[in-house]
């Protein structure tokens, strides 16, 4: 059997120990809390990725997602093609009074149009105002944090590896084409190359300005039998 009043003494001892410690109470709203990156606050909508497939609305257990759309005809991309139809989003709303934050809509979205945002300050005085339309959902999209960096020890995804191989192959092809173009340019314009400016049959090579059959060589205008040479076409002095 314990000593009478021992429990009270222990409680007072705890009180005395904690009285001298600094308080850790966050002074909200003056000090905003630091939320984890995966906090489930609200759902942001990236409207450009939405194809109105209705998969999120069908899979929602609470039926709190409302989507309206219409079809538009798209002209053919090339002459002779056929017209196509596409869905255009008219309304995308989420009733957060019904939402239970299960995240199923985000998981099943095949085109990454829905994301979790850590935003939590969206309380309303009227429960009917908790149905937020796509404009508000798009504003929350810009509060979505960047995805965490992948683990350096993790295996590289197949999609990333395939994209890197395709990029490397394209870069190698471009480098080979550039090298081939440089070799072709060097053949036509390089120093002393065939048919080049300074090579044979060029301006200062064989059969060139200063070569045989040139203006100053044999059989030239001032060659042999000419003023300075022989058998030239110049007048004899």
PDB file of C-alpha atoms in Angstrom:
ATOM      1  CA  UNK A   1       0.000   0.000   0.000  1.00  0.00           C
ATOM      2  CA  UNK A   2       1.423   3.370  -0.976  1.00  0.00           C
ATOM      3  CA  UNK A   3       2.025   6.302   1.269  1.00  0.00           C
ATOM      4  CA  UNK A   4      -1.018   8.567   1.530  1.00  0.00           C
ATOM      5  CA  UNK A   5      -0.577  11.676  -0.616  1.00  0.00           C
ATOM      6  CA  UNK A   6       2.274  10.203  -2.715  1.00  0.00           C
ATOM      7  CA  UNK A   7       0.262  10.646  -5.912  1.00  0.00           C
ATOM      8  CA  UNK A   8      -0.318  14.307  -5.156  1.00  0.00           C
ATOM      9  CA  UNK A   9       3.359  14.777  -4.421  1.00  0.00           C
ATOM     10  CA  UNK A  10       4.348  13.212  -7.733  1.00  0.00           C
ATOM     11  CA  UNK A  11       1.901  15.430  -9.604  1.00  0.00           C
ATOM     12  CA  UNK A  12       3.260  18.536  -7.915  1.00  0.00           C
ATOM     13  CA  UNK A  13       6.799  17.431  -8.735  1.00  0.00           C
ATOM     14  CA  UNK A  14       5.912  17.190 -12.424  1.00  0.00           C
ATOM     15  CA  UNK A  15       4.312  20.627 -12.252  1.00  0.00           C
ATOM     16  CA  UNK A  16       7.388  22.135 -10.630  1.00  0.00           C
ATOM     17  CA  UNK A  17       9.696  20.584 -13.261  1.00  0.00           C
ATOM     18  CA  UNK A  18       7.672  21.861 -16.200  1.00  0.00           C
ATOM     19  CA  UNK A  19       7.148  25.359 -14.816  1.00  0.00           C
ATOM     20  CA  UNK A  20      10.714  26.347 -15.659  1.00  0.00           C
ATOM     21  CA  UNK A  21      10.684  24.928 -19.210  1.00  0.00           C
ATOM     22  CA  UNK A  22      10.051  27.024 -22.273  1.00  0.00           C
ATOM     23  CA  UNK A  23       6.576  26.694 -23.746  1.00  0.00           C
ATOM     24  CA  UNK A  24       6.264  25.062 -27.194  1.00  0.00           C
ATOM     25  CA  UNK A  25       2.784  26.337 -27.956  1.00  0.00           C
ATOM     26  CA  UNK A  26       2.561  27.728 -31.493  1.00  0.00           C
ATOM     27  CA  UNK A  27       0.984  31.162 -31.539  1.00  0.00           C
ATOM     28  CA  UNK A  28      -1.390  30.486 -34.430  1.00  0.00           C
ATOM     29  CA  UNK A  29      -2.337  32.384 -36.611  1.00  0.00           C
ATOM     30  CA  UNK A  30       0.634  34.694 -36.027  1.00  0.00           C
ATOM     31  CA  UNK A  31       2.998  31.712 -36.393  1.00  0.00           C
ATOM     32  CA  UNK A  32       2.070  29.349 -39.200  1.00  0.00           C
ATOM     33  CA  UNK A  33       2.677  25.646 -38.509  1.00  0.00           C
ATOM     34  CA  UNK A  34       5.277  23.736 -40.509  1.00  0.00           C
ATOM     35  CA  UNK A  35       3.222  20.963 -42.080  1.00  0.00           C
ATOM     36  CA  UNK A  36       4.675  17.755 -43.538  1.00  0.00           C
ATOM     37  CA  UNK A  37       4.896  17.663 -47.353  1.00  0.00           C
ATOM     38  CA  UNK A  38       2.259  14.905 -47.581  1.00  0.00           C
ATOM     39  CA  UNK A  39      -0.331  16.729 -45.488  1.00  0.00           C
ATOM     40  CA  UNK A  40      -3.876  16.116 -46.715  1.00  0.00           C
ATOM     41  CA  UNK A  41      -5.343  19.599 -46.626  1.00  0.00           C
ATOM     42  CA  UNK A  42      -7.367  20.252 -49.774  1.00  0.00           C
ATOM     43  CA  UNK A  43      -7.333  18.953 -53.346  1.00  0.00           C
ATOM     44  CA  UNK A  44      -5.844  21.108 -56.085  1.00  0.00           C
ATOM     45  CA  UNK A  45      -6.924  20.822 -59.715  1.00  0.00           C
ATOM     46  CA  UNK A  46      -4.499  21.106 -62.659  1.00  0.00           C
ATOM     47  CA  UNK A  47      -7.170  21.808 -65.241  1.00  0.00           C
ATOM     48  CA  UNK A  48      -4.936  21.414 -68.302  1.00  0.00           C
ATOM     49  CA  UNK A  49      -4.451  17.712 -67.541  1.00  0.00           C
ATOM     50  CA  UNK A  50      -8.114  16.931 -66.991  1.00  0.00           C
ATOM     51  CA  UNK A  51      -9.736  14.968 -69.850  1.00  0.00           C
ATOM     52  CA  UNK A  52     -13.175  14.747 -68.190  1.00  0.00           C
ATOM     53  CA  UNK A  53     -12.905  10.963 -67.971  1.00  0.00           C
ATOM     54  CA  UNK A  54     -15.149  11.085 -64.849  1.00  0.00           C
ATOM     55  CA  UNK A  55     -13.078   8.378 -63.182  1.00  0.00           C
ATOM     56  CA  UNK A  56     -12.543  10.423 -60.008  1.00  0.00           C
ATOM     57  CA  UNK A  57     -16.257  11.154 -59.652  1.00  0.00           C
ATOM     58  CA  UNK A  58     -17.214   7.488 -60.201  1.00  0.00           C
ATOM     59  CA  UNK A  59     -14.674   6.170 -57.683  1.00  0.00           C
ATOM     60  CA  UNK A  60     -15.424   8.732 -54.945  1.00  0.00           C
ATOM     61  CA  UNK A  61     -17.051   6.875 -51.995  1.00  0.00           C
ATOM     62  CA  UNK A  62     -18.893  10.028 -50.854  1.00  0.00           C
ATOM     63  CA  UNK A  63     -19.983  11.270 -54.293  1.00  0.00           C
ATOM     64  CA  UNK A  64     -18.663  14.724 -53.449  1.00  0.00           C
ATOM     65  CA  UNK A  65     -17.145  15.519 -56.871  1.00  0.00           C
ATOM     66  CA  UNK A  66     -19.341  17.255 -59.430  1.00  0.00           C
ATOM     67  CA  UNK A  67     -18.239  17.455 -63.071  1.00  0.00           C
ATOM     68  CA  UNK A  68     -20.019  18.964 -66.073  1.00  0.00           C
ATOM     69  CA  UNK A  69     -18.694  18.995 -69.630  1.00  0.00           C
ATOM     70  CA  UNK A  70     -19.668  19.263 -73.279  1.00  0.00           C
ATOM     71  CA  UNK A  71     -18.278  17.927 -76.544  1.00  0.00           C
ATOM     72  CA  UNK A  72     -16.582  19.990 -79.220  1.00  0.00           C
ATOM     73  CA  UNK A  73     -15.598  18.992 -82.749  1.00  0.00           C
ATOM     74  CA  UNK A  74     -11.918  19.290 -83.564  1.00  0.00           C
ATOM     75  CA  UNK A  75     -10.962  19.832 -87.232  1.00  0.00           C
ATOM     76  CA  UNK A  76      -8.627  17.276 -88.818  1.00  0.00           C
ATOM     77  CA  UNK A  77      -4.932  17.771 -88.189  1.00  0.00           C
ATOM     78  CA  UNK A  78      -4.028  16.988 -91.822  1.00  0.00           C
ATOM     79  CA  UNK A  79      -5.892  17.414 -95.105  1.00  0.00           C
ATOM     80  CA  UNK A  80      -8.036  14.420 -95.845  1.00  0.00           C
ATOM     81  CA  UNK A  81      -8.350  13.437 -92.189  1.00  0.00           C
ATOM     82  CA  UNK A  82     -11.544  13.098 -90.242  1.00  0.00           C
ATOM     83  CA  UNK A  83     -12.928  15.354 -87.565  1.00  0.00           C
ATOM     84  CA  UNK A  84     -12.657  14.305 -83.954  1.00  0.00           C
ATOM     85  CA  UNK A  85     -14.628  15.192 -80.836  1.00  0.00           C
ATOM     86  CA  UNK A  86     -13.226  16.009 -77.422  1.00  0.00           C
ATOM     87  CA  UNK A  87     -14.665  16.722 -73.981  1.00  0.00           C
ATOM     88  CA  UNK A  88     -14.407  20.269 -72.671  1.00  0.00           C
ATOM     89  CA  UNK A  89     -14.595  20.854 -68.913  1.00  0.00           C
ATOM     90  CA  UNK A  90     -17.404  23.182 -67.812  1.00  0.00           C
ATOM     91  CA  UNK A  91     -17.502  22.555 -64.078  1.00  0.00           C
ATOM     92  CA  UNK A  92     -15.318  20.767 -61.550  1.00  0.00           C
ATOM     93  CA  UNK A  93     -16.374  21.157 -57.924  1.00  0.00           C
ATOM     94  CA  UNK A  94     -15.638  19.315 -54.678  1.00  0.00           C
ATOM     95  CA  UNK A  95     -17.899  19.428 -51.631  1.00  0.00           C
ATOM     96  CA  UNK A  96     -15.453  19.389 -48.725  1.00  0.00           C
ATOM     97  CA  UNK A  97     -18.361  19.074 -46.292  1.00  0.00           C
ATOM     98  CA  UNK A  98     -18.757  15.512 -47.604  1.00  0.00           C
ATOM     99  CA  UNK A  99     -15.131  14.716 -48.479  1.00  0.00           C
ATOM    100  CA  UNK A 100     -13.459  12.276 -46.100  1.00  0.00           C
ATOM    101  CA  UNK A 101      -9.943  12.917 -47.504  1.00  0.00           C
ATOM    102  CA  UNK A 102      -9.382   9.327 -48.553  1.00  0.00           C
ATOM    103  CA  UNK A 103      -7.370  10.379 -51.616  1.00  0.00           C
ATOM    104  CA  UNK A 104      -8.953   7.811 -53.940  1.00  0.00           C
ATOM    105  CA  UNK A 105      -9.719  10.468 -56.566  1.00  0.00           C
ATOM    106  CA  UNK A 106      -6.058  11.470 -56.659  1.00  0.00           C
ATOM    107  CA  UNK A 107      -4.856   7.881 -56.884  1.00  0.00           C
ATOM    108  CA  UNK A 108      -7.178   6.862 -59.730  1.00  0.00           C
ATOM    109  CA  UNK A 109      -6.662   9.981 -61.884  1.00  0.00           C
ATOM    110  CA  UNK A 110      -4.792   8.647 -64.949  1.00  0.00           C
ATOM    111  CA  UNK A 111      -3.546  12.036 -66.127  1.00  0.00           C
ATOM    112  CA  UNK A 112      -2.252  13.649 -62.887  1.00  0.00           C
ATOM    113  CA  UNK A 113      -4.887  16.366 -62.705  1.00  0.00           C
ATOM    114  CA  UNK A 114      -5.506  16.184 -58.929  1.00  0.00           C
ATOM    115  CA  UNK A 115      -2.968  16.793 -56.157  1.00  0.00           C
ATOM    116  CA  UNK A 116      -2.919  17.110 -52.389  1.00  0.00           C
ATOM    117  CA  UNK A 117      -2.276  20.588 -51.056  1.00  0.00           C
ATOM    118  CA  UNK A 118      -1.286  21.290 -47.416  1.00  0.00           C
ATOM    119  CA  UNK A 119      -3.622  24.322 -47.410  1.00  0.00           C
ATOM    120  CA  UNK A 120      -6.063  24.002 -44.507  1.00  0.00           C
ATOM    121  CA  UNK A 121      -7.458  27.497 -43.983  1.00  0.00           C
ATOM    122  CA  UNK A 122     -10.676  27.168 -45.939  1.00  0.00           C
ATOM    123  CA  UNK A 123     -13.301  27.167 -43.182  1.00  0.00           C
ATOM    124  CA  UNK A 124     -16.636  28.820 -43.964  1.00  0.00           C
ATOM    125  CA  UNK A 125     -19.443  30.134 -41.810  1.00  0.00           C
ATOM    126  CA  UNK A 126     -22.040  28.372 -43.947  1.00  0.00           C
ATOM    127  CA  UNK A 127     -21.626  24.676 -44.729  1.00  0.00           C
ATOM    128  CA  UNK A 128     -23.045  25.266 -48.212  1.00  0.00           C
ATOM    129  CA  UNK A 129     -20.004  27.401 -49.023  1.00  0.00           C
ATOM    130  CA  UNK A 130     -17.681  24.414 -48.602  1.00  0.00           C
ATOM    131  CA  UNK A 131     -18.448  23.339 -52.181  1.00  0.00           C
ATOM    132  CA  UNK A 132     -15.489  24.887 -53.990  1.00  0.00           C
ATOM    133  CA  UNK A 133     -15.501  25.336 -57.749  1.00  0.00           C
ATOM    134  CA  UNK A 134     -12.650  24.783 -60.196  1.00  0.00           C
ATOM    135  CA  UNK A 135     -11.340  28.353 -59.934  1.00  0.00           C
ATOM    136  CA  UNK A 136     -10.669  27.881 -56.226  1.00  0.00           C
ATOM    137  CA  UNK A 137      -9.271  24.389 -56.795  1.00  0.00           C
ATOM    138  CA  UNK A 138      -6.880  25.826 -59.381  1.00  0.00           C
ATOM    139  CA  UNK A 139      -5.660  28.453 -56.895  1.00  0.00           C
ATOM    140  CA  UNK A 140      -4.855  25.686 -54.436  1.00  0.00           C
ATOM    141  CA  UNK A 141      -2.856  23.932 -57.145  1.00  0.00           C
ATOM    142  CA  UNK A 142      -0.086  26.539 -56.742  1.00  0.00           C
ATOM    143  CA  UNK A 143       0.276  25.645 -53.045  1.00  0.00           C
ATOM    144  CA  UNK A 144       1.104  22.014 -53.839  1.00  0.00           C
ATOM    145  CA  UNK A 145       4.711  21.341 -52.728  1.00  0.00           C
ATOM    146  CA  UNK A 146       7.278  19.957 -55.128  1.00  0.00           C
ATOM    147  CA  UNK A 147       7.675  16.168 -55.075  1.00  0.00           C
ATOM    148  CA  UNK A 148      10.493  14.895 -52.857  1.00  0.00           C
ATOM    149  CA  UNK A 149      13.782  13.967 -54.449  1.00  0.00           C
ATOM    150  CA  UNK A 150      14.067  10.259 -55.286  1.00  0.00           C
ATOM    151  CA  UNK A 151      16.208   8.044 -53.111  1.00  0.00           C
ATOM    152  CA  UNK A 152      19.695   7.906 -54.682  1.00  0.00           C
ATOM    153  CA  UNK A 153      19.854   4.193 -53.855  1.00  0.00           C
ATOM    154  CA  UNK A 154      16.544   3.456 -55.547  1.00  0.00           C
ATOM    155  CA  UNK A 155      16.360   1.750 -58.914  1.00  0.00           C
ATOM    156  CA  UNK A 156      15.849   4.075 -61.851  1.00  0.00           C
ATOM    157  CA  UNK A 157      12.303   3.959 -63.289  1.00  0.00           C
ATOM    158  CA  UNK A 158      11.974   2.286 -66.664  1.00  0.00           C
ATOM    159  CA  UNK A 159      10.349   5.361 -68.173  1.00  0.00           C
ATOM    160  CA  UNK A 160      13.297   7.550 -67.180  1.00  0.00           C
ATOM    161  CA  UNK A 161      15.805   5.028 -68.557  1.00  0.00           C
ATOM    162  CA  UNK A 162      13.955   4.760 -71.880  1.00  0.00           C
ATOM    163  CA  UNK A 163      13.746   8.542 -72.191  1.00  0.00           C
ATOM    164  CA  UNK A 164      17.459   8.903 -71.418  1.00  0.00           C
ATOM    165  CA  UNK A 165      18.405   6.292 -74.040  1.00  0.00           C
ATOM    166  CA  UNK A 166      16.266   8.037 -76.652  1.00  0.00           C
ATOM    167  CA  UNK A 167      17.843  11.392 -75.793  1.00  0.00           C
ATOM    168  CA  UNK A 168      21.371   9.937 -75.964  1.00  0.00           C
ATOM    169  CA  UNK A 169      20.619   8.324 -79.326  1.00  0.00           C
ATOM    170  CA  UNK A 170      19.286  11.592 -80.712  1.00  0.00           C
ATOM    171  CA  UNK A 171      22.306  13.509 -79.397  1.00  0.00           C
ATOM    172  CA  UNK A 172      24.694  10.980 -81.005  1.00  0.00           C
ATOM    173  CA  UNK A 173      22.877  11.278 -84.336  1.00  0.00           C
ATOM    174  CA  UNK A 174      23.050  15.076 -84.197  1.00  0.00           C
ATOM    175  CA  UNK A 175      26.764  14.943 -83.319  1.00  0.00           C
ATOM    176  CA  UNK A 176      27.454  12.583 -86.249  1.00  0.00           C
ATOM    177  CA  UNK A 177      25.537  14.855 -88.623  1.00  0.00           C
ATOM    178  CA  UNK A 178      27.464  17.893 -87.374  1.00  0.00           C
ATOM    179  CA  UNK A 179      30.802  16.062 -87.820  1.00  0.00           C
ATOM    180  CA  UNK A 180      29.842  15.001 -91.352  1.00  0.00           C
ATOM    181  CA  UNK A 181      28.861  18.567 -92.219  1.00  0.00           C
ATOM    182  CA  UNK A 182      32.161  19.835 -90.816  1.00  0.00           C
ATOM    183  CA  UNK A 183      34.135  17.313 -92.910  1.00  0.00           C
ATOM    184  CA  UNK A 184      32.225  18.323 -96.025  1.00  0.00           C
ATOM    185  CA  UNK A 185      32.879  21.975 -95.286  1.00  0.00           C
ATOM    186  CA  UNK A 186      36.588  21.270 -94.744  1.00  0.00           C
ATOM    187  CA  UNK A 187      36.802  19.437 -98.091  1.00  0.00           C
ATOM    188  CA  UNK A 188      35.357  22.324-100.055  1.00  0.00           C
ATOM    189  CA  UNK A 189      36.892  25.226 -98.177  1.00  0.00           C
ATOM    190  CA  UNK A 190      39.939  23.798 -96.394  1.00  0.00           C
ATOM    191  CA  UNK A 191      43.509  25.049 -97.160  1.00  0.00           C
ATOM    192  CA  UNK A 192      45.181  23.344-100.135  1.00  0.00           C
ATOM    193  CA  UNK A 193      42.205  21.012-100.548  1.00  0.00           C
ATOM    194  CA  UNK A 194      40.908  19.875-103.944  1.00  0.00           C
ATOM    195  CA  UNK A 195      39.137  22.685-105.736  1.00  0.00           C
ATOM    196  CA  UNK A 196      39.907  24.925-102.766  1.00  0.00           C
ATOM    197  CA  UNK A 197      40.840  28.586-102.906  1.00  0.00           C
ATOM    198  CA  UNK A 198      44.567  28.007-102.435  1.00  0.00           C
ATOM    199  CA  UNK A 199      44.856  24.463-103.856  1.00  0.00           C
ATOM    200  CA  UNK A 200      45.562  23.129-107.375  1.00  0.00           C
ATOM    201  CA  UNK A 201      43.531  24.806-110.098  1.00  0.00           C
ATOM    202  CA  UNK A 202      42.818  27.564-107.584  1.00  0.00           C
ATOM    203  CA  UNK A 203      43.598  31.249-107.778  1.00  0.00           C
ATOM    204  CA  UNK A 204      47.246  30.861-106.753  1.00  0.00           C
ATOM    205  CA  UNK A 205      47.833  27.149-107.640  1.00  0.00           C
ATOM    206  CA  UNK A 206      48.473  25.237-110.844  1.00  0.00           C
ATOM    207  CA  UNK A 207      46.631  26.782-113.789  1.00  0.00           C
ATOM    208  CA  UNK A 208      45.834  29.643-111.451  1.00  0.00           C
ATOM    209  CA  UNK A 209      46.610  33.316-111.580  1.00  0.00           C
ATOM    210  CA  UNK A 210      50.320  32.880-110.883  1.00  0.00           C
ATOM    211  CA  UNK A 211      50.741  29.347-112.314  1.00  0.00           C
ATOM    212  CA  UNK A 212      51.404  28.014-115.817  1.00  0.00           C
ATOM    213  CA  UNK A 213      49.169  29.453-118.518  1.00  0.00           C
ATOM    214  CA  UNK A 214      48.474  32.315-116.168  1.00  0.00           C
ATOM    215  CA  UNK A 215      48.837  36.010-116.816  1.00  0.00           C
ATOM    216  CA  UNK A 216      52.534  36.009-115.819  1.00  0.00           C
ATOM    217  CA  UNK A 217      53.460  32.496-117.004  1.00  0.00           C
ATOM    218  CA  UNK A 218      54.395  30.999-120.407  1.00  0.00           C
ATOM    219  CA  UNK A 219      51.941  31.592-123.246  1.00  0.00           C
ATOM    220  CA  UNK A 220      50.465  34.390-121.212  1.00  0.00           C
ATOM    221  CA  UNK A 221      49.823  37.926-122.223  1.00  0.00           C
ATOM    222  CA  UNK A 222      53.304  38.904-121.146  1.00  0.00           C
ATOM    223  CA  UNK A 223      54.991  35.460-121.580  1.00  0.00           C
ATOM    224  CA  UNK A 224      57.404  34.176-124.319  1.00  0.00           C
ATOM    225  CA  UNK A 225      57.788  36.452-127.392  1.00  0.00           C
ATOM    226  CA  UNK A 226      56.048  39.002-125.269  1.00  0.00           C
ATOM    227  CA  UNK A 227      57.479  41.818-123.321  1.00  0.00           C
ATOM    228  CA  UNK A 228      58.605  39.577-120.429  1.00  0.00           C
ATOM    229  CA  UNK A 229      58.460  35.990-121.877  1.00  0.00           C
ATOM    230  CA  UNK A 230      58.375  33.910-125.048  1.00  0.00           C
ATOM    231  CA  UNK A 231      55.584  32.716-127.359  1.00  0.00           C
ATOM    232  CA  UNK A 232      53.287  35.119-125.693  1.00  0.00           C
ATOM    233  CA  UNK A 233      50.572  37.166-127.184  1.00  0.00           C
ATOM    234  CA  UNK A 234      52.132  40.453-126.202  1.00  0.00           C
ATOM    235  CA  UNK A 235      53.664  42.857-128.702  1.00  0.00           C
ATOM    236  CA  UNK A 236      57.417  42.545-129.462  1.00  0.00           C
ATOM    237  CA  UNK A 237      59.566  45.463-128.451  1.00  0.00           C
TER     238      UNK A 237
END
